[in-house]
Coordinates of C-alpha atoms in Angstrom, one line a residue:
Chain A
M9 CA 0.7 -31.6 -14.7
K10 CA 3.2 -34.5 -14.7
H11 CA 5.7 -34.8 -11.9
K12 CA 8.6 -34.3 -14.3
T13 CA 7.2 -31.1 -15.9
F14 CA 6.5 -29.7 -12.4
F15 CA 10.0 -30.5 -11.3
W16 CA 11.5 -28.4 -14.1
F17 CA 9.2 -25.5 -13.6
F18 CA 9.8 -25.5 -9.9
L19 CA 13.6 -26.1 -10.0
P20 CA 14.9 -22.5 -10.1
T21 CA 12.8 -21.2 -7.3
G22 CA 13.1 -24.4 -5.3
L23 CA 16.9 -24.4 -5.7
A24 CA 17.1 -20.7 -4.7
M25 CA 15.1 -21.4 -1.5
L26 CA 17.0 -24.5 -0.7
L27 CA 20.4 -22.9 -1.1
F28 CA 19.6 -19.6 0.6
I29 CA 16.9 -20.4 3.1
V30 CA 17.2 -24.0 4.1
L31 CA 21.0 -24.4 4.0
P32 CA 21.6 -21.2 6.0
I33 CA 19.4 -22.6 8.7
V34 CA 21.5 -25.8 8.7
S35 CA 24.6 -23.6 8.8
V36 CA 23.2 -21.6 11.7
I37 CA 22.5 -24.8 13.7
L38 CA 26.0 -26.1 12.9
Q39 CA 27.7 -22.8 13.8
S40 CA 25.8 -22.6 17.1
V41 CA 27.4 -25.8 18.4
F42 CA 31.0 -24.7 17.6
V43 CA 33.0 -22.0 19.3
E44 CA 35.8 -19.9 17.7
H45 CA 39.3 -21.4 18.2
E46 CA 41.1 -20.0 21.1
A47 CA 44.3 -18.3 20.1
V48 CA 47.3 -20.7 20.1
L49 CA 49.7 -19.6 22.8
A50 CA 53.4 -19.9 22.6
V51 CA 55.8 -19.4 25.5
V52 CA 58.8 -17.5 24.4
E53 CA 61.9 -16.8 26.5
N54 CA 62.9 -13.2 26.1
C55 CA 66.4 -12.5 27.2
G56 CA 67.4 -8.9 27.7
P57 CA 70.1 -7.1 29.5
F58 CA 68.2 -7.7 32.8
G59 CA 68.0 -11.4 32.5
C60 CA 65.6 -13.7 30.9
K61 CA 61.8 -13.6 31.1
Q62 CA 59.2 -16.1 30.0
E63 CA 56.5 -14.4 27.9
T64 CA 53.3 -15.9 26.6
T65 CA 52.4 -14.6 23.2
I66 CA 49.8 -15.4 20.7
D67 CA 51.3 -17.5 17.9
Q68 CA 49.6 -15.7 15.0
S69 CA 50.6 -18.1 12.2
A70 CA 49.6 -21.2 14.1
T71 CA 46.3 -19.6 15.1
E72 CA 45.7 -18.6 11.5
A73 CA 46.6 -22.1 10.2
L74 CA 44.2 -23.7 12.7
R75 CA 41.4 -21.3 11.6
T76 CA 41.8 -22.0 7.9
A77 CA 42.0 -25.8 8.6
R78 CA 38.8 -25.9 10.6
P79 CA 36.8 -22.7 10.0
L80 CA 33.9 -23.8 12.1
G81 CA 36.0 -23.8 15.2
Q82 CA 35.9 -26.2 18.1
F83 CA 33.0 -28.4 18.8
A84 CA 31.3 -27.1 22.0
G85 CA 27.9 -28.9 22.1
L86 CA 25.1 -26.9 23.6
E87 CA 27.5 -24.8 25.8
I88 CA 26.8 -21.6 24.0
Y89 CA 23.1 -22.0 24.4
F90 CA 23.4 -22.0 28.2
N91 CA 26.0 -19.3 28.7
R92 CA 25.3 -15.9 30.1
G93 CA 24.6 -14.3 26.7
H94 CA 21.8 -16.7 25.9
L95 CA 19.7 -18.9 28.1
A96 CA 22.0 -18.2 31.1
T97 CA 20.7 -21.3 33.0
A98 CA 23.3 -20.9 35.8
E99 CA 22.4 -17.2 36.4
V100 CA 18.7 -18.0 36.3
S101 CA 18.8 -20.8 38.8
E102 CA 21.1 -18.7 41.0
A103 CA 18.6 -15.8 40.8
W104 CA 15.8 -18.2 41.6
R105 CA 17.6 -19.6 44.7
S106 CA 18.5 -16.2 46.1
R107 CA 15.3 -14.5 45.1
D108 CA 13.6 -11.9 47.2
G109 CA 10.1 -12.2 45.9
L110 CA 8.9 -12.7 42.4
G111 CA 9.5 -9.0 41.3
D112 CA 13.1 -9.2 42.4
F113 CA 13.6 -12.4 40.5
L114 CA 12.1 -11.0 37.3
S115 CA 14.2 -7.8 37.5
T116 CA 17.3 -9.9 37.9
I117 CA 16.3 -12.0 34.9
N118 CA 15.6 -8.8 33.0
N119 CA 19.2 -7.8 33.3
L120 CA 20.3 -10.8 31.3
P121 CA 20.6 -9.8 27.6
F122 CA 18.6 -12.7 26.1
Y123 CA 15.7 -12.3 28.5
R124 CA 15.7 -8.5 28.1
A125 CA 15.5 -8.8 24.4
M126 CA 12.8 -11.5 24.7
S127 CA 10.6 -9.4 26.9
F128 CA 10.8 -6.4 24.6
T129 CA 10.2 -8.6 21.5
L130 CA 7.1 -10.2 23.0
V131 CA 5.7 -7.0 24.4
Y132 CA 6.2 -5.2 21.1
T133 CA 4.7 -8.1 19.1
F134 CA 1.6 -8.5 21.3
T135 CA 0.8 -4.8 21.8
V136 CA 1.6 -3.6 18.2
T137 CA -0.4 -6.3 16.5
P138 CA -3.8 -5.8 18.2
L139 CA -3.4 -2.0 18.2
L140 CA -2.7 -1.8 14.5
I141 CA -5.6 -4.1 13.7
V142 CA -8.0 -1.8 15.7
L143 CA -6.6 1.4 14.1
G144 CA -6.5 -0.1 10.6
F145 CA -10.1 -1.2 11.0
A146 CA -11.2 2.2 12.2
I147 CA -9.5 3.9 9.3
A148 CA -11.1 1.5 6.9
V149 CA -14.6 2.1 8.2
G150 CA -14.0 5.8 8.2
V151 CA -12.6 6.0 4.7
N152 CA -15.3 3.8 3.3
S153 CA -17.9 6.3 4.3
L154 CA -16.1 9.2 2.6
H155 CA -17.0 10.8 -0.7
R156 CA -15.4 8.8 -3.5
H157 CA -13.3 11.7 -4.7
L158 CA -11.6 11.9 -1.4
K159 CA -11.0 8.2 -1.1
G160 CA -8.1 8.0 -3.6
L161 CA -6.3 10.9 -1.9
V162 CA -6.6 9.4 1.6
I163 CA -5.4 6.0 0.4
F164 CA -2.4 7.6 -1.2
F165 CA -1.2 9.3 2.0
S166 CA -2.2 6.3 4.1
L167 CA 0.1 4.0 2.1
L168 CA 3.2 6.2 2.8
P169 CA 4.1 5.0 6.4
M170 CA 3.9 1.4 5.2
I171 CA 5.8 1.8 1.9
V172 CA 8.6 3.8 3.2
T173 CA 11.8 1.9 4.3
P174 CA 11.4 1.0 8.0
L175 CA 14.8 2.5 8.9
I176 CA 14.0 5.7 7.1
G177 CA 10.5 5.9 8.6
S178 CA 11.9 5.5 12.1
L179 CA 14.6 8.1 11.5
I180 CA 12.1 10.6 10.3
L181 CA 10.1 10.1 13.5
F182 CA 13.2 10.0 15.6
W183 CA 14.3 13.4 14.4
M184 CA 10.9 14.8 15.2
I185 CA 10.8 13.5 18.7
D186 CA 14.3 14.6 19.4
S187 CA 14.2 17.1 22.3
R188 CA 15.1 19.8 19.8
G189 CA 12.6 18.5 17.2
I190 CA 9.1 19.6 16.8
L191 CA 7.3 16.7 18.6
G192 CA 9.9 16.6 21.3
S193 CA 9.5 20.3 22.1
A194 CA 5.8 20.0 21.9
L195 CA 5.8 17.3 24.5
Q196 CA 8.1 19.3 26.7
W197 CA 5.7 22.2 26.4
M198 CA 2.7 20.0 27.2
A199 CA 4.3 18.3 30.1
D200 CA 5.8 21.6 31.2
D201 CA 9.1 20.0 31.7
P202 CA 12.0 21.4 29.7
T203 CA 14.3 18.4 30.5
L204 CA 11.8 15.8 29.3
S205 CA 13.5 13.5 26.8
L206 CA 11.8 10.4 25.3
K207 CA 15.2 8.9 24.7
A208 CA 16.2 8.9 28.4
S209 CA 13.5 6.8 29.9
T210 CA 13.0 3.1 29.3
G211 CA 9.2 3.3 29.5
L212 CA 8.9 6.2 27.1
T213 CA 11.3 4.5 24.6
W214 CA 9.1 1.4 24.6
V215 CA 6.0 3.6 24.0
M216 CA 7.8 5.4 21.2
L217 CA 8.8 2.2 19.5
I218 CA 5.3 0.8 19.8
V219 CA 3.8 4.0 18.4
Y220 CA 6.2 3.7 15.5
G221 CA 5.2 0.1 15.0
V222 CA 1.5 0.9 14.9
W223 CA 2.1 3.9 12.6
H224 CA 4.2 1.8 10.2
S225 CA 1.8 -1.2 9.9
A226 CA -1.7 0.2 10.4
P227 CA -1.9 1.1 6.7
F228 CA -1.5 -2.6 5.8
A229 CA -4.5 -3.6 8.0
F230 CA -6.4 -0.6 6.6
V231 CA -5.9 -1.6 3.0
V232 CA -6.8 -5.2 3.6
F233 CA -9.9 -4.3 5.6
Y234 CA -10.9 -1.6 3.1
A235 CA -10.8 -4.2 0.3
G236 CA -12.9 -6.5 2.4
L237 CA -15.5 -3.8 3.0
Q238 CA -16.0 -3.5 -0.8
T239 CA -17.2 -7.1 -0.9
L240 CA -19.6 -6.6 2.0
P241 CA -23.0 -8.3 1.1
K242 CA -25.4 -5.4 0.9
D243 CA -28.6 -7.4 1.4
T244 CA -27.4 -8.7 4.8
L245 CA -26.6 -5.2 5.9
E246 CA -30.0 -4.0 4.6
S247 CA -31.9 -6.8 6.4
A248 CA -30.0 -6.0 9.6
M249 CA -31.1 -2.4 9.2
I250 CA -34.8 -3.4 8.6
D251 CA -34.6 -5.4 11.8
G252 CA -33.7 -2.2 13.5
A253 CA -30.0 -2.9 14.2
S254 CA -28.1 0.3 15.3
R255 CA -25.0 1.4 13.5
W256 CA -22.8 -0.2 16.2
Q257 CA -24.8 -3.5 16.0
Q258 CA -24.4 -3.5 12.2
I259 CA -20.7 -3.3 12.6
R260 CA -20.6 -5.8 15.4
Y261 CA -22.8 -8.4 13.8
V262 CA -22.4 -8.0 10.1
V263 CA -19.2 -6.2 9.2
I264 CA -16.8 -7.8 11.7
P265 CA -17.9 -11.4 11.0
H266 CA -17.5 -10.7 7.3
L267 CA -13.9 -9.4 7.9
M268 CA -12.9 -12.2 10.2
P269 CA -10.9 -14.3 7.7
L270 CA -9.0 -11.1 6.7
L271 CA -8.3 -10.4 10.4
T272 CA -6.7 -13.8 10.8
F273 CA -4.5 -13.1 7.7
V274 CA -3.5 -9.6 8.9
A275 CA -2.7 -11.0 12.4
L276 CA -0.6 -13.8 11.1
I277 CA 1.5 -11.6 8.8
Q278 CA 1.9 -8.9 11.4
L279 CA 2.9 -11.4 14.2
M280 CA 5.6 -12.7 11.9
D281 CA 6.8 -9.2 10.9
N282 CA 6.7 -7.7 14.4
F283 CA 8.5 -10.6 16.0
R284 CA 11.6 -9.7 13.9
V285 CA 11.6 -6.0 14.8
L286 CA 15.1 -4.6 14.2
E287 CA 15.1 -1.4 12.1
P288 CA 13.2 0.8 14.6
I289 CA 15.7 0.0 17.3
V290 CA 18.6 0.9 15.1
G291 CA 16.8 4.0 13.7
F292 CA 15.7 5.3 17.1
S293 CA 19.2 4.3 18.7
A294 CA 17.1 2.7 21.4
E295 CA 19.4 -0.1 22.2
A296 CA 20.2 1.2 25.7
H297 CA 16.5 0.8 26.7
A298 CA 15.1 -1.8 24.3
T299 CA 16.7 -4.7 22.4
S300 CA 15.0 -7.4 20.4
L301 CA 16.2 -10.9 19.5
S302 CA 17.0 -9.7 15.9
W303 CA 18.9 -6.8 17.4
I304 CA 21.1 -9.1 19.5
I305 CA 22.0 -11.1 16.4
F306 CA 22.6 -7.9 14.4
N307 CA 24.8 -6.5 17.1
D308 CA 26.9 -9.8 17.4
L309 CA 27.4 -9.8 13.6
A310 CA 28.1 -6.1 13.2
G311 CA 30.9 -5.8 15.7
E312 CA 34.6 -5.6 15.0
T313 CA 35.1 -9.2 15.9
R314 CA 32.1 -10.9 14.5
L315 CA 30.7 -13.3 17.1
L316 CA 29.4 -15.8 14.7
S317 CA 28.7 -18.7 17.1
S318 CA 26.9 -16.4 19.6
A319 CA 24.8 -14.9 16.8
A320 CA 24.1 -18.4 15.5
A321 CA 22.8 -19.6 18.9
T322 CA 20.5 -16.6 19.2
S323 CA 19.3 -17.3 15.7
V324 CA 18.4 -20.8 16.5
L325 CA 16.5 -19.7 19.6
T326 CA 14.7 -17.0 17.5
I327 CA 13.7 -19.7 14.9
I328 CA 12.3 -21.8 17.7
G329 CA 10.4 -18.7 18.9
V330 CA 9.0 -18.1 15.4
S331 CA 7.9 -21.8 15.1
I332 CA 6.1 -21.6 18.4
L333 CA 4.4 -18.4 17.2
L334 CA 3.4 -20.1 13.9
S335 CA 2.4 -23.5 15.3
P336 CA -1.3 -22.7 15.9
V337 CA -1.7 -21.6 12.3
L338 CA 0.2 -24.7 11.0
V339 CA -1.8 -27.1 13.1
R340 CA -5.0 -25.5 11.8
T341 CA -3.9 -25.7 8.2
W342 CA -2.9 -29.3 8.7
R343 CA -6.3 -30.1 10.1
D344 CA -8.1 -28.3 7.3
F345 CA -6.1 -30.1 4.8
H346 CA -6.9 -33.5 6.3
S347 CA -10.6 -32.9 6.7
K348 CA -10.7 -31.8 3.0
A349 CA -8.8 -34.9 2.0
E350 CA -11.2 -37.3 3.8
Chain B
M21 CA -24.9 3.6 -0.6
S22 CA -26.8 6.9 -0.9
S23 CA -30.3 6.0 0.3
K24 CA -31.8 8.0 3.1
A25 CA -31.5 5.0 5.5
T26 CA -27.8 4.7 5.2
Q27 CA -27.0 8.4 5.4
Q28 CA -25.0 9.3 8.5
P29 CA -26.4 11.7 11.0
F30 CA -24.5 15.0 11.2
Y31 CA -22.6 14.4 14.4
L32 CA -21.3 11.0 13.1
R33 CA -20.1 12.6 9.9
V34 CA -18.2 15.2 11.9
I35 CA -16.5 12.4 13.9
V36 CA -15.6 10.4 10.8
Y37 CA -14.1 13.4 9.1
A38 CA -12.2 14.5 12.1
F39 CA -10.8 11.0 12.6
V40 CA -9.8 10.5 9.0
G41 CA -8.3 14.0 9.0
F42 CA -6.3 13.2 12.1
W43 CA -5.0 10.0 10.5
L44 CA -4.0 11.9 7.4
V45 CA -2.0 14.3 9.4
L46 CA -0.4 11.4 11.3
A47 CA 0.5 9.7 8.0
A48 CA 1.6 12.6 5.9
F49 CA 2.9 15.3 8.2
P50 CA 6.3 13.6 9.2
F51 CA 7.2 13.4 5.5
L52 CA 6.3 16.9 4.7
W53 CA 8.0 18.2 7.8
T54 CA 11.3 16.4 7.0
F55 CA 11.1 17.4 3.3
W56 CA 10.8 21.1 4.3
G57 CA 13.4 20.8 7.0
S58 CA 16.0 19.2 4.7
F59 CA 16.5 22.6 3.1
K60 CA 17.5 24.2 6.4
V61 CA 20.6 24.2 8.5
E62 CA 20.9 21.9 11.5
L63 CA 20.2 24.7 14.0
D64 CA 16.9 25.4 12.3
F65 CA 15.8 21.8 11.8
F66 CA 16.7 21.0 15.4
S67 CA 15.9 24.3 16.9
I68 CA 16.5 24.9 20.6
A69 CA 15.4 28.5 20.6
D70 CA 12.1 28.4 18.8
W71 CA 10.4 25.7 16.8
T72 CA 9.1 28.1 14.2
N73 CA 12.7 28.5 13.1
A74 CA 12.3 25.2 11.3
L75 CA 9.5 26.8 9.2
T76 CA 11.0 30.2 8.6
G77 CA 14.6 29.2 8.4
E78 CA 16.0 32.1 10.5
R79 CA 19.5 30.6 11.0
T80 CA 19.6 29.4 7.4
Q81 CA 19.0 33.0 6.4
Q82 CA 21.8 34.2 8.5
V83 CA 24.2 31.6 7.1
H84 CA 23.2 31.4 3.5
G85 CA 21.3 34.6 2.9
S86 CA 18.2 32.7 1.9
S87 CA 15.8 30.6 3.9
F88 CA 16.5 27.5 1.7
T89 CA 19.8 25.8 1.2
G90 CA 20.8 22.7 -0.8
D91 CA 23.9 22.2 1.5
G92 CA 22.6 19.0 3.0
Y93 CA 22.0 17.5 -0.5
E94 CA 25.4 18.7 -1.8
G95 CA 27.1 17.2 1.3
A96 CA 25.3 13.9 1.0
W97 CA 25.4 13.4 -2.8
V98 CA 28.8 14.9 -3.6
K99 CA 30.9 14.8 -0.4
E100 CA 29.7 11.5 0.9
E101 CA 29.1 10.0 -2.5
F102 CA 25.5 9.1 -2.0
W103 CA 25.1 8.9 -5.7
R104 CA 27.1 5.7 -5.7
A105 CA 24.7 4.1 -3.2
V106 CA 21.8 5.2 -5.3
L107 CA 23.3 3.6 -8.3
N108 CA 24.0 0.4 -6.4
T109 CA 20.4 0.4 -5.1
F110 CA 19.0 0.5 -8.6
I111 CA 21.3 -2.2 -9.9
V112 CA 20.3 -4.4 -7.0
C113 CA 16.6 -3.7 -7.4
F114 CA 16.6 -4.2 -11.1
F115 CA 18.2 -7.6 -11.0
V116 CA 16.3 -8.7 -7.9
V117 CA 13.0 -7.9 -9.6
T118 CA 13.9 -9.5 -12.9
I119 CA 15.3 -12.7 -11.5
S120 CA 12.7 -13.2 -8.8
L121 CA 9.9 -12.7 -11.3
T122 CA 11.4 -15.2 -13.7
F123 CA 11.8 -17.8 -11.0
G124 CA 8.5 -16.9 -9.4
T125 CA 6.3 -17.1 -12.5
L126 CA 7.7 -20.5 -13.4
G127 CA 7.3 -21.8 -9.9
G128 CA 3.9 -20.1 -9.2
Y129 CA 2.5 -21.3 -12.5
A130 CA 3.6 -24.9 -11.7
L131 CA 2.1 -24.7 -8.2
S132 CA -1.3 -23.4 -9.6
R133 CA -1.6 -26.1 -12.3
S134 CA -0.4 -29.2 -10.5
G135 CA -3.1 -31.0 -8.5
H136 CA -0.7 -33.2 -6.5
S137 CA -0.7 -32.9 -2.7
Y138 CA 2.9 -31.9 -2.5
T139 CA 2.0 -28.4 -3.9
F140 CA 0.2 -27.8 -0.7
W141 CA 3.2 -28.7 1.4
L142 CA 5.5 -26.6 -0.8
L143 CA 3.3 -23.6 -0.2
I144 CA 3.3 -24.3 3.6
A145 CA 7.1 -24.6 3.5
A146 CA 7.2 -21.3 1.7
L147 CA 5.0 -19.7 4.4
I148 CA 7.4 -21.0 7.1
A149 CA 10.3 -19.6 5.1
R150 CA 8.5 -16.3 4.8
A151 CA 8.4 -16.2 8.6
M152 CA 12.1 -16.6 9.1
P153 CA 13.7 -13.3 10.3
Q154 CA 16.2 -12.2 7.6
I155 CA 18.9 -11.6 10.2
T156 CA 18.9 -15.2 11.3
L157 CA 19.5 -16.3 7.7
V158 CA 22.2 -13.6 7.4
S159 CA 24.0 -15.1 10.3
G160 CA 24.0 -18.4 8.4
Y161 CA 25.5 -16.9 5.3
L162 CA 28.4 -15.0 6.8
L163 CA 30.8 -17.8 7.5
P164 CA 30.4 -19.7 4.2
F165 CA 30.6 -16.4 2.3
F166 CA 33.8 -15.4 4.0
E167 CA 35.3 -18.8 3.4
W168 CA 34.4 -18.8 -0.3
N169 CA 35.3 -15.1 -0.8
L170 CA 31.7 -14.2 -1.8
W171 CA 31.2 -11.6 0.8
G172 CA 30.8 -7.9 -0.1
Y173 CA 29.8 -8.1 -3.8
L174 CA 26.5 -7.0 -5.3
P175 CA 25.7 -10.3 -7.1
T176 CA 25.8 -12.1 -3.8
S177 CA 23.3 -9.8 -2.2
I178 CA 21.2 -9.9 -5.3
I179 CA 20.9 -13.7 -5.3
V180 CA 20.3 -13.7 -1.5
L181 CA 17.5 -11.1 -1.8
V182 CA 16.0 -13.1 -4.7
A183 CA 15.9 -16.2 -2.5
I184 CA 14.4 -14.4 0.5
N185 CA 11.9 -12.9 -1.9
Q186 CA 10.8 -16.2 -3.4
P187 CA 8.3 -17.4 -0.7
F188 CA 6.3 -14.2 -1.0
T189 CA 6.5 -14.1 -4.8
L190 CA 5.4 -17.7 -5.0
W191 CA 2.3 -17.1 -2.9
M192 CA 1.3 -14.0 -4.7
L193 CA 1.8 -15.4 -8.2
H194 CA 0.2 -18.7 -7.3
S195 CA -3.0 -16.9 -6.4
F196 CA -2.9 -14.7 -9.5
F197 CA -2.4 -17.8 -11.8
Q198 CA -5.3 -19.5 -10.1
K199 CA -7.5 -16.7 -11.3
I200 CA -6.5 -17.4 -14.9
P201 CA -8.9 -20.1 -16.3
K202 CA -7.3 -23.5 -16.6
D203 CA -9.1 -24.0 -20.0
L204 CA -6.7 -21.6 -21.5
D205 CA -3.6 -23.7 -21.3
E206 CA -5.5 -27.0 -21.3
S207 CA -6.9 -26.2 -24.8
A208 CA -3.4 -25.2 -25.9
K209 CA -2.2 -28.6 -24.8
V210 CA -5.0 -30.3 -26.6
D211 CA -3.9 -28.5 -29.7
G212 CA -0.5 -30.2 -29.3
C213 CA 1.5 -27.8 -27.2
T214 CA 3.9 -29.0 -24.5
Q215 CA 3.3 -27.6 -21.0
F216 CA 6.0 -25.1 -21.6
Q217 CA 4.7 -24.0 -24.9
A218 CA 1.2 -23.6 -23.4
F219 CA 2.7 -21.5 -20.7
R220 CA 4.7 -19.5 -23.2
F221 CA 1.9 -18.8 -25.7
A222 CA -1.3 -19.0 -23.7
I223 CA -0.4 -17.8 -20.2
I224 CA 2.4 -15.2 -20.6
P225 CA 0.3 -12.9 -22.8
V226 CA -2.4 -12.6 -20.1
M227 CA -0.3 -12.7 -16.9
W228 CA 1.1 -9.2 -16.9
P229 CA -1.2 -7.5 -14.4
G230 CA -0.3 -10.0 -11.7
V231 CA 3.3 -10.0 -12.6
I232 CA 3.5 -6.2 -12.4
T233 CA 1.9 -6.2 -9.0
T234 CA 4.3 -8.9 -7.7
G235 CA 7.2 -7.0 -9.3
L236 CA 6.3 -3.9 -7.3
F237 CA 6.5 -5.8 -4.1
S238 CA 9.8 -7.5 -5.0
F239 CA 11.1 -4.0 -5.7
L240 CA 9.9 -2.7 -2.4
L241 CA 11.5 -5.7 -0.6
A242 CA 14.9 -5.1 -2.3
Y243 CA 14.7 -1.4 -1.9
N244 CA 13.7 -1.4 1.8
D245 CA 16.0 -4.2 2.9
F246 CA 18.3 -3.4 5.8
A247 CA 19.6 -6.7 7.3
V248 CA 20.9 -8.3 4.2
T249 CA 22.5 -5.3 2.5
T250 CA 24.0 -4.0 5.7
M251 CA 25.7 -7.3 6.5
L252 CA 26.6 -8.6 3.1
L253 CA 28.0 -5.6 1.3
N254 CA 31.3 -3.9 1.7
K255 CA 31.7 -0.2 1.9
E256 CA 32.1 0.5 -1.8
N257 CA 29.1 -1.5 -2.7
Q258 CA 26.7 -0.2 -0.1
T259 CA 23.1 0.5 -1.2
M260 CA 21.1 3.5 0.1
V261 CA 19.8 2.0 3.4
P262 CA 23.1 0.9 4.8
K263 CA 24.7 4.1 3.6
I264 CA 22.2 6.1 5.6
A265 CA 22.7 3.9 8.6
S266 CA 26.4 4.5 8.4
F267 CA 25.9 8.3 8.3
L268 CA 24.4 8.0 11.7
G269 CA 27.2 6.1 13.3
T270 CA 30.1 8.2 12.1
T271 CA 28.8 11.7 11.6
Q272 CA 27.2 13.4 14.6
T273 CA 29.2 16.6 14.2
E274 CA 27.3 19.8 13.1
G275 CA 26.0 19.9 9.6
N276 CA 26.4 16.2 9.0
V277 CA 23.1 15.3 10.5
M278 CA 21.6 17.3 7.7
F279 CA 23.5 15.0 5.2
A280 CA 21.5 12.1 6.7
V281 CA 18.3 14.1 6.5
A282 CA 18.9 15.0 2.8
A283 CA 19.8 11.4 2.1
V284 CA 16.6 10.2 3.8
V285 CA 14.5 12.6 1.7
S286 CA 16.3 11.5 -1.5
A287 CA 15.6 7.8 -0.7
T288 CA 12.0 8.5 0.0
A289 CA 11.3 10.3 -3.2
P290 CA 11.3 7.3 -5.5
L291 CA 8.8 5.6 -3.2
F292 CA 6.5 8.6 -3.4
I293 CA 6.5 8.4 -7.2
L294 CA 6.0 4.7 -7.0
V295 CA 2.9 5.0 -4.8
M296 CA 1.6 7.8 -7.0
F297 CA 1.6 5.8 -10.2
F298 CA 1.0 2.3 -8.9
Q299 CA -1.5 2.9 -6.0
R300 CA -4.1 0.6 -7.5
Q301 CA -1.6 -2.3 -8.1
I302 CA -0.3 -2.0 -4.5
V303 CA -3.8 -2.1 -3.0
S304 CA -4.8 -5.1 -5.2
G305 CA -1.5 -6.9 -4.4
L306 CA -1.9 -6.4 -0.6
T307 CA -5.4 -7.9 -0.8
A308 CA -4.6 -10.7 -3.3
G309 CA -3.1 -13.0 -0.6
A310 CA -5.8 -12.0 1.9
V311 CA -8.8 -12.8 -0.3
K312 CA -7.6 -16.2 -0.9
G313 CA -6.3 -17.2 2.5

């Protein structure tokens, strides 16, 4: 295909991505180095029956004028990145100096909003992803050995947790684990503790969110692995059987190597998706115990006064996080590409 | 696989059935439970006294004289005007699917037919774009949209969702187009067609299975979106998901939780129907990217 033809075919999609994915990233970076204008203060002398008083008031019209003239705000450099709401360099070094053992240092750090969100995001991403892969694989192997009339039905119900809107899925589970809901009361009965509430404890809230994450994404892994099992080379399996491989050995040495490329794919997609976890935290109202990077941005943007610069700085940090997460894949792809080209 | 050698011993069969059965309950029960409970009053659905009330609807019977009530639905759809959100959702979904398929088929076709090395880099760029959390992009939109008075309207959200959708659509359609033999449009070009005519007359007639599958996923993305629609739409233009989210913030008084439950069930119903009719396409779509990569 000629360059020119390619250009015209690719123009609409390229333009859409440029305008609404690349430019917003530029906009986020710009916004993160500016702070909102401070209100313009005016000193007014107020004279009443009891003498004159000097009062400082906000000059609304002047503030407004300044804001329309320079909507980005004042240039602040990297100041926002290092303040308490983000990297909190001053607080971290202070905590390091006055530390009382490593545990104490970590717990101080964990009280800073950015690090708190970071720790949950990482724990969530790196526990949910392997767990859902294992569960998805187990379901795929199980379903594959079912009678074929049953398969369709099982696949139908298995798809539901993944297809349903994340916010809705988490709400449905949230209502069930409410202390008055069915799972909540079942847990109270099992633990023999009528005051047990999953929402009140940080540890249990994390477990709850992780369980939700696995529930929501396991079907994806299941479907991909199930499709992979359909293309399993039968003769390899048969020769393994003739050589006396046990069922477990067949899975370990024939099935898993065959599914390996799919596993990389599932892991990549799920790492990306789990890193941006947001809806479950909103749905479970879990923000008191667990916040994620996406949730901090969401919270900054959703408030009465939208904290655009603060949200932008967190966004940039999140994007850096995503790139670190993606870098092994990108490096590998780049190498593959070059070895192919040679 | 029905030969004697591959048959499972009895105990293994029991384990497999038990495990799959357990997973089925895990996957389906929450939906059935919530559906059943949405026809009850709050004191039954969230029962302090006895959990079986949620099944039998004891309090519902006392209040309404029958163990089922449509009060939650009436409250959500009529009082809280949920129908408006439903309408908005379908407008957004319709346009997002149409526009992203139009852009995506053109782009995906070009990517699959051009042998130049930049196609590879474009696909990698799309993969990186796919990894961007939507909320970071949203925080980039807000200021310009406020400045240019674009905030709050349905078309703005539609075009943003289309753009966010593009990387995924491109990847999927790219792999579908690669499965269509190149000879098809090459021979059309030999017969004197331009590239676009070859696309129009040789490719479009055979591309529908791939396009339908991709369309399903575009629909799901638009339908399930939370970050973009919550942040970029004003109250009148809200779609279902932000509407449900707003039920939670404002209405914690008695009865109104049931509005949210009814709204949640209403919003899940179309997805149920979708899976029922398009199960095969969804499964093939999920694996399309995987088999290639």
